[in-house]
Every structure is written in structure tokens, then in C-alpha cells.
One Martini backbone bead per residue (centre of mass of N, CA, C, O) as a GRO file, in nm:
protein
  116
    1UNK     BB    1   0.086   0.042  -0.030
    2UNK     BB    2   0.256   0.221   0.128
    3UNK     BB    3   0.624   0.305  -0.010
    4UNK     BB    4   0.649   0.644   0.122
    5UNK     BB    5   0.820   0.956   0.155
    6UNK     BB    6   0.700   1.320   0.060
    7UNK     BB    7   0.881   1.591   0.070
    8UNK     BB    8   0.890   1.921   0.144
    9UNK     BB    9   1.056   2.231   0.110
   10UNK     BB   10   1.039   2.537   0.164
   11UNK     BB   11   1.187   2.806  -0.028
   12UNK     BB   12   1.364   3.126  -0.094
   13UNK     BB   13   1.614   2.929  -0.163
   14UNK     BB   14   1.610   2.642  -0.375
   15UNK     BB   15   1.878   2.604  -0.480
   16UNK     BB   16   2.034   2.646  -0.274
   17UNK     BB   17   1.931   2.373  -0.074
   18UNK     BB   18   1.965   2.178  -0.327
   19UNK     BB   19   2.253   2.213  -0.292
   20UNK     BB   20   2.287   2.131   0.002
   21UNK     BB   21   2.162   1.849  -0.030
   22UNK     BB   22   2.401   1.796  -0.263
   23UNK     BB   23   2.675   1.880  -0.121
   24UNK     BB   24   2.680   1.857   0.197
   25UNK     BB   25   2.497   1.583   0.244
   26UNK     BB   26   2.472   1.406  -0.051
   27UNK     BB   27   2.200   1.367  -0.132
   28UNK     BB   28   2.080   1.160  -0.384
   29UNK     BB   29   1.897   1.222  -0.732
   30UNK     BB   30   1.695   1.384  -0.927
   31UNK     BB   31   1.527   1.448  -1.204
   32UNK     BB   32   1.192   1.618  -1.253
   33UNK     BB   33   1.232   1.853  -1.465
   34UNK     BB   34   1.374   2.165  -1.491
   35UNK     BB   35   1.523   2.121  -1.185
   36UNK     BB   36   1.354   1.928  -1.025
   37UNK     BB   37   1.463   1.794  -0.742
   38UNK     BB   38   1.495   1.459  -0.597
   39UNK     BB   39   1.601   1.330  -0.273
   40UNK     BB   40   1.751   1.103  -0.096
   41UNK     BB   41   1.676   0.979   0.215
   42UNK     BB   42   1.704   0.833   0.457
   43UNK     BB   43   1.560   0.654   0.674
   44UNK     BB   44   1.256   0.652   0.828
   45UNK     BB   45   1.002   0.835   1.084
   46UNK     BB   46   0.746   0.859   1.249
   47UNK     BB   47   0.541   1.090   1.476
   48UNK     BB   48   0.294   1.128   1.712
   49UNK     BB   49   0.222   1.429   1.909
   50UNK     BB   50   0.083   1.623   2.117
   51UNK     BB   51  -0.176   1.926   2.095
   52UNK     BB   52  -0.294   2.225   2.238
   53UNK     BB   53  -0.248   2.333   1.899
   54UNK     BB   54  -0.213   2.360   1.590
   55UNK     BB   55  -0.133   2.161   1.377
   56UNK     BB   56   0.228   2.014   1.261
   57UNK     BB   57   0.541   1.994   1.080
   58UNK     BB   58   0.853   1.817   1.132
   59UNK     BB   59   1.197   1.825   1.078
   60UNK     BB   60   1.464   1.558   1.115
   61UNK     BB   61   1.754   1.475   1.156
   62UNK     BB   62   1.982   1.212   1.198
   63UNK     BB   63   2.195   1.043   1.439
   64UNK     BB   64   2.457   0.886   1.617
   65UNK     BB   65   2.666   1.192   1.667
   66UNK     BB   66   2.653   1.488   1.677
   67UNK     BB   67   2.950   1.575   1.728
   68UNK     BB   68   3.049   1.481   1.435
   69UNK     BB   69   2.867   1.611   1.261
   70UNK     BB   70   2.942   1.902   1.347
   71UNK     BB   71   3.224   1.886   1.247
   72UNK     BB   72   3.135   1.811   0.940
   73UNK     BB   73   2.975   2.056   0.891
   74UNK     BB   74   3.247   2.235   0.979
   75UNK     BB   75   3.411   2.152   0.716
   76UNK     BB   76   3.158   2.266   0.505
   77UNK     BB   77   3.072   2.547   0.667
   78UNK     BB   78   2.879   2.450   0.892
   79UNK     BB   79   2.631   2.604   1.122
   80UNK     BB   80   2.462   2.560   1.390
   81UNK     BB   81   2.192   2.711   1.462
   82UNK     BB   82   2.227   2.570   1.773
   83UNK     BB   83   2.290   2.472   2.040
   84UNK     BB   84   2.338   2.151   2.186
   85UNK     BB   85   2.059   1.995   2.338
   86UNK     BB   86   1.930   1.819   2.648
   87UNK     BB   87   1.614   1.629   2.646
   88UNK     BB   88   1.644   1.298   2.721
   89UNK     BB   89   1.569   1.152   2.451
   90UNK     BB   90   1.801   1.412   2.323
   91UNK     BB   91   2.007   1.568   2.068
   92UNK     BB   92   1.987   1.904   1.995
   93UNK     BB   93   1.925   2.095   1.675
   94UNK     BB   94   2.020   2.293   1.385
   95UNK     BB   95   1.985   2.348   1.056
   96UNK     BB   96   2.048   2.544   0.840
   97UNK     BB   97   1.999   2.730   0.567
   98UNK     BB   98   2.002   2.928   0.302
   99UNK     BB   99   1.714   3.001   0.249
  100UNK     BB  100   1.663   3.001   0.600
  101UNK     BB  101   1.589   2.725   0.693
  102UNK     BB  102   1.518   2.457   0.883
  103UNK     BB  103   1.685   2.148   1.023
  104UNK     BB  104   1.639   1.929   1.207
  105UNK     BB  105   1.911   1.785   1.508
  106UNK     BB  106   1.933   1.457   1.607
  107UNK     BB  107   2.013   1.240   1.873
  108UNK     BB  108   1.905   0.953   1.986
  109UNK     BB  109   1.752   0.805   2.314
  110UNK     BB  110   1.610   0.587   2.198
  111UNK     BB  111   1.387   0.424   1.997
  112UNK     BB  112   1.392   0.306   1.674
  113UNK     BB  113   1.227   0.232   1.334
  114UNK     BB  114   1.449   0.292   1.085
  115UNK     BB  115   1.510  -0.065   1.074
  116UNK     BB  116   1.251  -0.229   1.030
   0.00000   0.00000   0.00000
């Protein structure tokens, strides 16, 4: 029945991001016509929160390490959006992109779904 999650990620500068997702993080892609990339990403998992305000949705890069991530991208010119903390379930922290917005980074400390 469902095969896949298609994000998409609303960007100021589409290009840069593209580029973003393409050279710094090494995303693999297809073109899908006119320069319209779309990317390959880890395996991932789902998970529903509850909200007392209206219903939103985040997205986060998953590591094994944060710290030698935030290296590995400190090696490639990227600084974290925020000093990385302590959540208890994981260490937090975010990239910036190019064109303004953000993608949640964290190391979970829970068990997780995306090997299964």
C-alpha cells in the first residue's frame, strides 16, 4: 500500500537548498524535469505528538553522533542554528539552510523505527 514519504521543504532560495541538500549533505537525486531535484534521504520513521494548538509538522535529520556530525559539517562551512542540548529522550539542535529555514538535528536517545 504506501511505499514511500515525499517531503517537500518550502524555501526563499530553492536553488541554494537544492544545492545545500545536494553538495554538503550528499543527498543522491533524480531530476524531475526542468531542474526540479528530488532526493534521496536515510530511512526515517513517523511519530505523532499530541498539541494543544493547531496541528504542525517538523522535520529532523537523524546521526548516531551529534558532535562528530556537527564537525563533519563544521568541516563543510555549516555552523548549527543553536548550541546542541539536552532533551532527555536526545541532543537537539538544527541546521540552518541556505535559503532561511531550518531542519531539526538530532541524536535520539529512545529506541528507534528506521531499521525496521
Amino acid at each position: 500500500m504506501i511505499n514511500g514519504v515525499h517531503m517537500i521543504l518550502y524555501s526563499r532560495d530553492a536553488e541554494a537548498d537544492r544545492d545545500f541538500l545536494r553538495n554538503v549533505l550528499g543527498f543522491p537525486w533524480v531530476d524531475a524535469g526542468d531542474g526540479w531535484l528530488i532526493f534521496k534521504t536515510p530511512p526515517g520513521e513517523a511519530a505523532v505528538h499530541p498539541t494543544d494548538g493547531p496541528g504542525h509538522h517538523e522535520i529532523y535529520l537523524m546521526c548516531d553522533d551529534i558532535k562528530s556530525t556537527e564537525a563533519e559539517l563544521a568541516d563543510k562551512g555549516v555552523r548549527l542554528a543553536r548550541p546542541v542540548s539536552d532533551q532527555g529522550w536526545g541532543l537537539l539542535s538544527a541546521v540552518r539552510l541556505p535559503g532561511g529555514g531550518e531542519l531539526g538535528l538530532y541524536e535520539p536517545r529512545h529506541p528507534t523505527a528506521h531499521d525496521l
